[in-house]
Short mmCIF file of C-alpha atoms and ligand atoms in Angstrom, two decimals:
data_model
loop_
_atom_site.label_atom_id
_atom_site.label_comp_id
_atom_site.label_asym_id
_atom_site.label_seq_id
_atom_site.Cartn_x
_atom_site.Cartn_y
_atom_site.Cartn_z
CA MET A 1 181.62 45.23 102.29
CA SER A 2 179.08 43.46 100.10
CA MET A 3 175.91 42.12 101.63
CA THR A 4 173.25 39.80 100.29
CA ARG A 5 169.70 39.69 101.65
CA ARG A 6 170.68 36.76 103.85
CA ASP A 7 173.81 38.53 105.17
CA PHE A 8 171.75 41.58 105.85
CA LEU A 9 169.13 39.60 107.77
CA GLN A 10 171.90 38.17 109.90
CA ALA A 11 173.46 41.56 110.59
CA SER A 12 170.03 43.02 111.37
CA LEU A 13 169.41 40.35 113.95
CA ALA A 14 172.56 41.37 115.74
CA THR A 15 171.51 45.03 115.58
CA LEU A 16 168.03 44.21 116.84
CA ALA A 17 169.43 42.36 119.79
CA ALA A 18 171.61 45.31 120.67
CA CYS A 19 169.24 48.20 120.17
CA ALA A 20 165.94 49.43 121.47
CA ALA A 21 163.24 50.99 119.31
CA PRO A 22 162.15 54.25 120.87
CA LYS A 23 158.73 54.67 119.21
CA ALA A 24 155.61 52.61 118.65
CA GLY A 25 153.15 52.48 115.79
CA GLY A 26 149.65 53.89 116.28
CA PRO A 27 146.42 52.04 116.97
CA GLY A 28 144.58 50.28 114.17
CA GLY A 29 140.96 49.24 114.22
CA ALA A 30 137.80 49.59 116.23
CA PRO A 31 137.22 48.04 119.65
CA SER A 32 135.75 44.55 119.42
CA ALA A 33 132.19 44.02 120.63
CA ALA A 34 132.99 40.61 122.11
CA ALA A 35 134.54 40.08 125.55
CA PRO A 36 138.07 41.48 125.75
CA THR A 37 140.73 38.99 124.82
CA LYS A 38 143.41 38.46 127.44
CA ILE A 39 146.67 38.53 125.50
CA LEU A 40 150.14 37.64 126.70
CA ILE A 41 152.98 38.93 124.51
CA LEU A 42 156.33 37.19 124.88
CA GLY A 43 158.32 40.34 124.17
CA GLY A 44 156.38 43.47 123.31
CA THR A 45 158.70 46.44 123.65
CA SER A 46 160.74 46.82 120.42
CA PHE A 47 158.88 47.23 117.09
CA LEU A 48 156.11 44.73 116.32
CA GLY A 49 155.35 44.30 120.02
CA PRO A 50 154.35 47.94 120.59
CA ALA A 51 152.13 47.86 117.47
CA LEU A 52 150.39 44.79 118.92
CA VAL A 53 149.97 46.52 122.29
CA GLU A 54 148.47 49.63 120.66
CA ALA A 55 146.13 47.57 118.48
CA ALA A 56 145.02 45.40 121.40
CA ARG A 57 144.36 48.41 123.60
CA ALA A 58 142.39 50.09 120.80
CA ARG A 59 140.15 47.01 120.72
CA GLY A 60 139.69 46.96 124.48
CA ASP A 61 141.75 43.78 124.93
CA VAL A 62 143.79 43.20 128.07
CA VAL A 63 147.54 42.87 127.56
CA THR A 64 150.37 41.42 129.64
CA LEU A 65 154.00 41.58 128.50
CA PHE A 66 156.72 39.12 129.42
CA ASN A 67 160.32 40.17 128.80
CA ARG A 68 163.66 40.76 130.51
CA GLY A 69 163.03 44.47 131.08
CA LYS A 70 166.04 45.39 128.94
CA THR A 71 164.52 46.80 125.75
CA ASN A 72 162.78 50.17 126.17
CA PRO A 73 162.13 49.51 129.86
CA GLY A 74 159.91 52.54 130.52
CA LYS A 75 157.80 52.13 127.41
CA PHE A 76 154.49 50.90 128.77
CA THR A 77 153.95 52.03 132.33
CA ASP A 78 150.21 51.30 132.13
CA VAL A 79 150.51 47.70 130.84
CA GLU A 80 151.17 44.73 133.11
CA GLN A 81 154.76 43.56 132.63
CA LEU A 82 156.14 40.28 133.90
CA HIS A 83 159.88 39.84 133.92
CA GLY A 84 161.96 36.74 133.35
CA ASP A 85 163.93 35.20 130.51
CA ARG A 86 162.61 32.95 127.75
CA ASN A 87 165.75 30.93 128.12
CA GLY A 88 164.65 29.08 131.26
CA LYS A 89 163.35 31.75 133.65
CA LEU A 90 159.62 31.47 133.04
CA GLU A 91 158.38 31.35 136.66
CA ALA A 92 156.47 34.63 136.30
CA LEU A 93 154.10 32.90 133.85
CA ALA A 94 153.18 30.02 136.15
CA GLY A 95 149.66 29.86 137.56
CA ARG A 96 148.33 32.53 135.17
CA LYS A 97 145.73 32.19 132.39
CA TRP A 98 145.40 34.05 129.09
CA ASP A 99 143.24 33.53 126.01
CA VAL A 100 146.07 33.99 123.52
CA VAL A 101 149.84 34.20 123.73
CA ILE A 102 151.68 36.06 120.95
CA ASP A 103 155.32 35.04 120.63
CA THR A 104 157.28 37.83 118.91
CA SER A 105 160.66 36.82 120.33
CA GLY A 106 161.07 33.13 119.46
CA TYR A 107 164.12 32.29 117.36
CA VAL A 108 165.14 28.78 118.43
CA PRO A 109 162.83 25.76 118.81
CA ARG A 110 164.10 24.75 122.26
CA ILE A 111 163.05 28.10 123.67
CA VAL A 112 159.70 28.16 121.86
CA ARG A 113 159.04 24.63 123.16
CA LEU A 114 159.70 25.80 126.75
CA SER A 115 157.04 28.51 126.61
CA ALA A 116 154.54 26.58 124.45
CA GLU A 117 154.65 23.51 126.72
CA LEU A 118 154.40 25.62 129.87
CA LEU A 119 151.49 27.66 128.52
CA ALA A 120 149.59 24.83 126.77
CA PRO A 121 147.24 24.23 129.75
CA SER A 122 146.66 27.93 130.42
CA VAL A 123 146.12 29.54 126.99
CA GLU A 124 143.73 28.72 124.14
CA ARG A 125 145.95 29.82 121.26
CA TYR A 126 149.66 30.27 120.56
CA VAL A 127 150.49 32.87 117.90
CA PHE A 128 154.01 32.41 116.63
CA VAL A 129 155.66 35.22 114.66
CA SER A 130 157.74 33.46 112.06
CA SER A 131 159.02 34.97 108.79
CA ILE A 132 158.95 34.64 105.03
CA SER A 133 162.54 33.54 105.58
CA ALA A 134 161.13 30.21 106.81
CA TYR A 135 160.85 29.29 103.11
CA ASP A 136 163.66 27.90 101.04
CA GLU A 137 165.15 30.92 99.25
CA SER A 138 164.63 29.26 95.87
CA ILE A 139 160.81 29.30 96.05
CA PRO A 140 159.22 30.55 92.83
CA PRO A 141 157.37 33.87 92.60
CA GLY A 142 153.74 33.54 93.69
CA SER A 143 154.45 30.79 96.23
CA ASP A 144 151.86 30.28 98.94
CA GLU A 145 152.06 28.85 102.45
CA ASP A 146 152.65 25.31 101.15
CA ALA A 147 155.94 26.26 99.48
CA LYS A 148 159.19 24.48 100.26
CA ILE A 149 160.46 25.19 103.78
CA ALA A 150 164.10 25.98 104.65
CA GLN A 151 165.92 23.03 106.20
CA LEU A 152 168.48 23.04 108.98
CA SER A 153 171.75 21.48 107.89
CA ASP A 154 172.43 20.76 111.58
CA PRO A 155 169.18 19.99 113.46
CA ALA A 156 170.85 20.86 116.78
CA THR A 157 172.07 24.31 115.79
CA GLU A 158 170.93 27.40 117.66
CA ASP A 159 173.00 29.77 115.52
CA VAL A 160 170.30 32.28 114.65
CA ARG A 161 172.60 34.45 112.56
CA ALA A 162 173.52 31.55 110.28
CA SER A 163 170.15 29.75 110.17
CA TYR A 164 167.47 32.35 110.92
CA GLY A 165 164.85 31.12 108.43
CA ALA A 166 165.25 27.38 108.98
CA LEU A 167 165.19 27.95 112.76
CA LYS A 168 161.97 29.95 112.42
CA ALA A 169 160.46 26.97 110.56
CA ALA A 170 161.65 24.65 113.35
CA CYS A 171 160.09 27.01 115.94
CA GLU A 172 156.77 26.79 114.07
CA ARG A 173 156.92 22.99 114.36
CA ALA A 174 157.85 23.17 118.07
CA ALA A 175 154.83 25.36 118.82
CA GLU A 176 152.51 23.07 116.86
CA ALA A 177 153.89 19.97 118.60
CA ALA A 178 153.21 21.51 122.02
CA MET A 179 149.73 22.79 121.15
CA PRO A 180 148.39 20.75 118.19
CA GLY A 181 145.66 22.53 116.21
CA ARG A 182 145.86 25.61 118.46
CA VAL A 183 148.69 27.53 116.76
CA LEU A 184 148.53 30.54 114.45
CA VAL A 185 151.75 30.98 112.47
CA VAL A 186 152.28 34.43 110.96
CA ARG A 187 155.05 34.71 108.37
CA PRO A 188 155.71 38.42 107.80
CA GLY A 189 157.81 39.77 104.98
CA LEU A 190 159.71 43.01 105.57
CA ILE A 191 157.98 44.86 108.42
CA VAL A 192 158.27 48.63 108.01
CA GLY A 193 157.00 51.90 109.40
CA PRO A 194 157.52 54.24 112.34
CA GLY A 195 159.76 52.70 114.98
CA ASP A 196 161.56 50.28 112.64
CA PRO A 197 164.96 49.75 114.28
CA THR A 198 166.58 48.38 111.10
CA ASP A 199 166.38 51.48 108.82
CA ARG A 200 165.79 49.32 105.74
CA PHE A 201 162.60 50.76 104.19
CA THR A 202 163.35 53.96 106.17
CA TYR A 203 166.44 54.50 104.00
CA TRP A 204 164.26 55.42 101.03
CA PRO A 205 161.96 58.17 102.39
CA VAL A 206 164.97 59.63 104.20
CA ARG A 207 167.15 59.55 101.08
CA LEU A 208 164.44 61.01 98.84
CA ALA A 209 163.70 63.77 101.34
CA GLU A 210 167.35 64.85 101.07
CA GLY A 211 166.86 65.47 97.35
CA GLY A 212 169.55 65.50 94.67
CA GLU A 213 170.45 62.59 92.41
CA VAL A 214 169.42 59.27 93.95
CA LEU A 215 170.83 55.89 92.92
CA ALA A 216 167.85 53.64 92.18
CA PRO A 217 168.39 49.93 91.51
CA GLY A 218 167.39 47.91 88.46
CA THR A 219 164.84 48.92 85.85
CA GLY A 220 162.25 50.14 88.34
CA ASP A 221 159.98 47.21 87.53
CA ASP A 222 161.32 44.73 90.11
CA PRO A 223 158.56 43.79 92.57
CA ILE A 224 158.84 44.63 96.28
CA GLN A 225 156.86 43.51 99.31
CA VAL A 226 156.61 45.27 102.68
CA VAL A 227 154.01 45.47 105.44
CA ASP A 228 153.34 48.45 107.70
CA VAL A 229 153.84 47.36 111.30
CA ARG A 230 150.53 48.97 112.25
CA ASP A 231 148.60 46.99 109.62
CA LEU A 232 150.31 43.78 110.68
CA GLY A 233 149.75 44.43 114.40
CA GLY A 234 146.09 45.30 113.92
CA TRP A 235 145.41 42.22 111.83
CA MET A 236 147.23 39.92 114.23
CA VAL A 237 145.15 41.19 117.13
CA ASP A 238 141.98 40.67 115.05
CA MET A 239 143.14 37.11 114.39
CA ALA A 240 143.83 36.64 118.11
CA ASP A 241 140.37 37.99 118.99
CA ARG A 242 138.87 35.46 116.55
CA ARG A 243 141.10 32.68 117.95
CA SER A 244 142.26 31.93 114.39
CA THR A 245 144.73 29.14 113.67
CA GLY A 246 146.73 28.12 110.57
CA THR A 247 149.67 29.54 108.66
CA PHE A 248 149.63 32.88 106.84
CA ASN A 249 152.08 34.90 104.78
CA ALA A 250 151.72 38.47 106.03
CA VAL A 251 153.11 41.11 103.71
CA GLY A 252 151.81 43.73 101.31
CA PRO A 253 150.97 45.86 99.45
CA ALA A 254 147.64 44.45 98.25
CA SER A 255 148.70 44.25 94.61
CA ARG A 256 151.99 43.91 92.75
CA THR A 257 154.14 46.93 93.53
CA SER A 258 157.31 47.84 91.69
CA MET A 259 160.42 49.42 93.13
CA ARG A 260 159.55 52.51 91.06
CA SER A 261 156.07 52.82 92.62
CA MET A 262 157.58 52.35 96.05
CA LEU A 263 160.08 55.16 95.48
CA GLU A 264 157.34 57.38 94.06
CA ALA A 265 155.38 56.71 97.27
CA CYS A 266 158.44 57.72 99.28
CA GLN A 267 158.88 61.04 97.49
CA PRO A 268 157.63 63.58 100.03
CA ALA A 269 154.91 65.96 98.87
CA ALA A 270 156.89 68.92 100.20
CA GLY A 271 160.65 69.47 100.16
CA PRO A 272 163.32 69.09 97.49
CA LYS A 273 162.53 66.89 94.53
CA ALA A 274 164.93 63.99 94.18
CA GLY A 275 165.95 62.74 90.75
CA LEU A 276 166.10 58.98 90.35
CA THR A 277 168.87 57.45 88.26
CA TRP A 278 168.01 53.83 87.53
CA VAL A 279 171.12 51.69 87.23
CA PRO A 280 170.83 48.14 85.87
CA ALA A 281 171.30 45.18 88.21
CA ALA A 282 174.28 43.87 86.21
CA PHE A 283 176.19 47.14 86.59
CA LEU A 284 175.40 47.28 90.31
CA GLU A 285 176.64 43.72 90.70
CA LYS A 286 179.89 44.65 88.96
CA GLU A 287 180.23 47.61 91.34
CA LYS A 288 179.50 45.29 94.31
CA VAL A 289 176.37 47.21 95.24
CA GLU A 290 174.27 44.57 96.95
CA PRO A 291 170.52 44.09 96.70
CA TRP A 292 168.81 44.41 100.09
CA GLY A 293 171.88 45.52 102.07
CA ASP A 294 173.06 48.51 99.99
CA MET A 295 169.76 48.98 98.20
CA PRO A 296 167.25 48.07 100.92
CA VAL A 297 163.99 46.29 100.04
CA TRP A 298 165.22 45.57 96.49
CA ILE A 299 165.55 42.00 95.29
CA PRO A 300 166.27 41.80 91.52
CA ALA A 301 163.53 40.01 89.60
CA GLY A 302 164.79 36.80 88.05
CA GLY A 303 167.59 36.47 90.62
CA PRO A 304 168.05 33.47 92.91
CA GLU A 305 165.95 34.95 95.76
CA SER A 306 163.31 36.71 93.67
CA GLY A 307 160.50 34.53 95.05
CA MET A 308 161.09 36.04 98.49
CA SER A 309 159.61 39.38 97.42
CA GLN A 310 156.68 37.88 95.53
CA VAL A 311 154.90 35.53 97.93
CA SER A 312 151.16 35.00 97.68
CA ILE A 313 149.18 36.92 100.30
CA ALA A 314 145.78 35.65 99.19
CA ARG A 315 145.18 33.64 102.35
CA ALA A 316 145.88 36.55 104.73
CA VAL A 317 143.85 38.98 102.63
CA ALA A 318 140.92 36.54 102.71
CA ALA A 319 141.39 36.50 106.50
CA GLY A 320 141.15 40.29 106.71
CA LEU A 321 144.72 41.65 106.31
CA ARG A 322 144.43 45.16 104.88
CA PHE A 323 147.03 47.74 103.91
CA ARG A 324 147.22 51.49 104.33
CA PRO A 325 148.55 53.41 101.30
CA LEU A 326 152.32 53.22 100.94
CA PRO A 327 152.69 57.05 100.86
CA GLU A 328 151.15 57.13 104.35
CA THR A 329 153.70 54.59 105.60
CA ALA A 330 156.52 56.57 103.99
CA ARG A 331 155.31 59.91 105.37
CA ASP A 332 154.90 58.56 108.91
CA THR A 333 158.25 56.77 108.76
CA LEU A 334 159.99 59.99 107.69
CA SER A 335 158.38 62.04 110.43
CA TRP A 336 159.29 59.39 113.01
CA TRP A 337 162.88 59.41 111.70
CA ASN A 338 163.03 63.21 111.91
CA SER A 339 161.94 62.98 115.55
CA LEU A 340 164.97 60.85 116.48
CA PRO A 341 168.04 62.35 118.13
CA ALA A 342 170.71 63.63 115.73
CA GLU A 343 173.25 61.04 116.97
CA ARG A 344 170.91 58.21 115.99
CA ARG A 345 170.17 59.73 112.58
CA ALA A 346 173.89 60.16 111.96
CA LYS A 347 174.32 56.39 112.00
CA PRO A 348 171.78 54.79 109.67
CA ARG A 349 171.75 51.00 109.93
CA ALA A 350 170.96 50.24 106.28
CA GLY A 351 171.56 51.50 102.79
CA ILE A 352 174.53 52.66 100.77
CA SER A 353 176.56 55.63 102.09
CA ARG A 354 176.17 58.95 100.30
CA GLU A 355 179.84 58.88 99.31
CA ARG A 356 179.57 55.44 97.75
CA GLU A 357 176.33 56.40 96.04
CA ARG A 358 178.11 59.35 94.38
CA GLN A 359 180.95 57.04 93.25
CA VAL A 360 178.59 54.50 91.73
CA LEU A 361 176.58 57.17 89.93
CA ALA A 362 179.80 58.66 88.54
CA ALA A 363 181.01 55.23 87.39
CA TRP A 364 177.66 54.58 85.72
CA LYS A 365 177.84 57.84 83.80
CA ALA A 366 181.46 57.23 82.84
CA SER A 367 180.55 53.77 81.54
CA ARG A 368 178.03 55.34 79.20
CA GLY A 369 180.56 57.84 77.85
N1 NAP B 1 161.53 43.21 111.14
C1 NAP B 1 161.17 42.49 110.10
O1 NAP B 1 161.18 42.96 108.97
C2 NAP B 1 160.68 41.07 110.31
C3 NAP B 1 160.32 40.32 109.20
C4 NAP B 1 159.81 39.04 109.40
C5 NAP B 1 159.68 38.53 110.67
N2 NAP B 1 160.05 39.27 111.73
C6 NAP B 1 159.88 38.73 113.07
O2 NAP B 1 159.00 39.60 113.76
C7 NAP B 1 159.33 39.58 115.14
C8 NAP B 1 159.48 41.02 115.51
O3 NAP B 1 160.15 41.22 116.68
P1 NAP B 1 160.24 42.58 117.47
O4 NAP B 1 161.63 42.62 117.95
O5 NAP B 1 159.71 43.73 116.70
O6 NAP B 1 159.24 42.20 118.69
P2 NAP B 1 158.97 42.98 120.04
O7 NAP B 1 158.05 42.11 120.82
O8 NAP B 1 158.58 44.38 119.78
O9 NAP B 1 160.41 43.02 120.74
C9 NAP B 1 161.14 41.87 121.11
C10 NAP B 1 160.90 41.64 122.59
O10 NAP B 1 161.46 40.42 123.02
C11 NAP B 1 162.00 40.60 124.32
N3 NAP B 1 163.01 39.57 124.54
C12 NAP B 1 164.13 39.38 123.81
N4 NAP B 1 164.82 38.34 124.32
C13 NAP B 1 164.10 37.87 125.37
C14 NAP B 1 164.29 36.81 126.30
N5 NAP B 1 165.38 36.01 126.25
N6 NAP B 1 163.35 36.59 127.25
C15 NAP B 1 162.26 37.40 127.32
N7 NAP B 1 162.03 38.42 126.46
C16 NAP B 1 162.94 38.65 125.50
C17 NAP B 1 162.53 42.02 124.30
O11 NAP B 1 162.58 42.61 125.58
P3 NAP B 1 163.89 42.46 126.51
O12 NAP B 1 165.08 42.74 125.66
O13 NAP B 1 163.64 43.50 127.56
O14 NAP B 1 163.86 41.07 127.04
C18 NAP B 1 161.44 42.73 123.50
O15 NAP B 1 160.38 43.14 124.32
C19 NAP B 1 160.55 38.69 115.30
O16 NAP B 1 160.13 37.40 115.68
C20 NAP B 1 161.14 38.64 113.90
O17 NAP B 1 161.83 37.44 113.61
C21 NAP B 1 160.56 40.54 111.60
#
């Protein structure tokens, strides 16, 4: 089945809803000297949430989680957890006060409005985790936070699979309407690292560690953008501690990074050496090998969505977002993956199958005589 980046996002959302991430990222950053920030996370137990919890704890902040108790229920036994449902069961939040709420689990504006209106009198800041997908997919490379936003064709829709990005943009507006001037909107690109339940970036360090001939997409020069969940979580907690507001693209690495450099970063120092065979985008298209879905992280330069992997991060970098080296992310992701049960590793959630990879490589060689 062929999958575009948008299809893959939609499928990933379904997977995320159905699965629980068993591991968290590590702490990032020194404890803050100021009074601890009281942080409420709407969510907190899958992937970004745990990185936020670890970063907040490392800074001496005080964290409360609000969720349904379904995803990784035993994860944080030493953190206050309130239970309810964002879709109308918010009683556990009433009568409480926090400095900052971080909303990692808002996907439709009605539900974001419910929590933002309820919490407006009892929190200073609302941090909404949006996405680069909030932009119109046609934005040009280098676009900043003022780029064209995705529009809902039906303003009443709550179909997250069909309208993920435009709904995220509508959620941003709902939060701002409830708490004018008190909202921080974070628009991450692809979030990666240990604990990632989607296996997108993970595909590459795992594939390279297996060795042999690896199908690599394009010329190698196509730009990629990813952000380590631990860097993102640490920076977001810093922003919360500073009570920052505004809108920020949040992705890395710090400078332009090609698919080739990313794969070089994913090549483990020890273990079998993989050989990369770069196959042009046009041939892959003919073979129905899809960017993003079959070849995770890759968006061909010059294609219709190429701006989505080349957004400007100048504003976030000026506000302190920093990035660990990509080889560190790859190494830690691989060792996290190797710690997972064999049944989980037998069913990767992204990337081309080994059988199909062999077929495409054979077809490529045959085409060249
Ligand atoms: N992954 C990426 O590459 C990427 C890229 C760009 C943006 N983003 C955004 O980043 C965020 C990351 O999310 P995450 O899943 O890693 O966050 P998380 O905070 O680690 O996990 C999601 C949490 O939401 C809770 N939750 C789900 N439905 C709920 C409901 N109806 N009521 C109360 N709690 C509910 C879940 O717990 P229960 O199930 O127990 O309720 C879980 O604790 C998302 O907003 C996503 O759109 C992700």
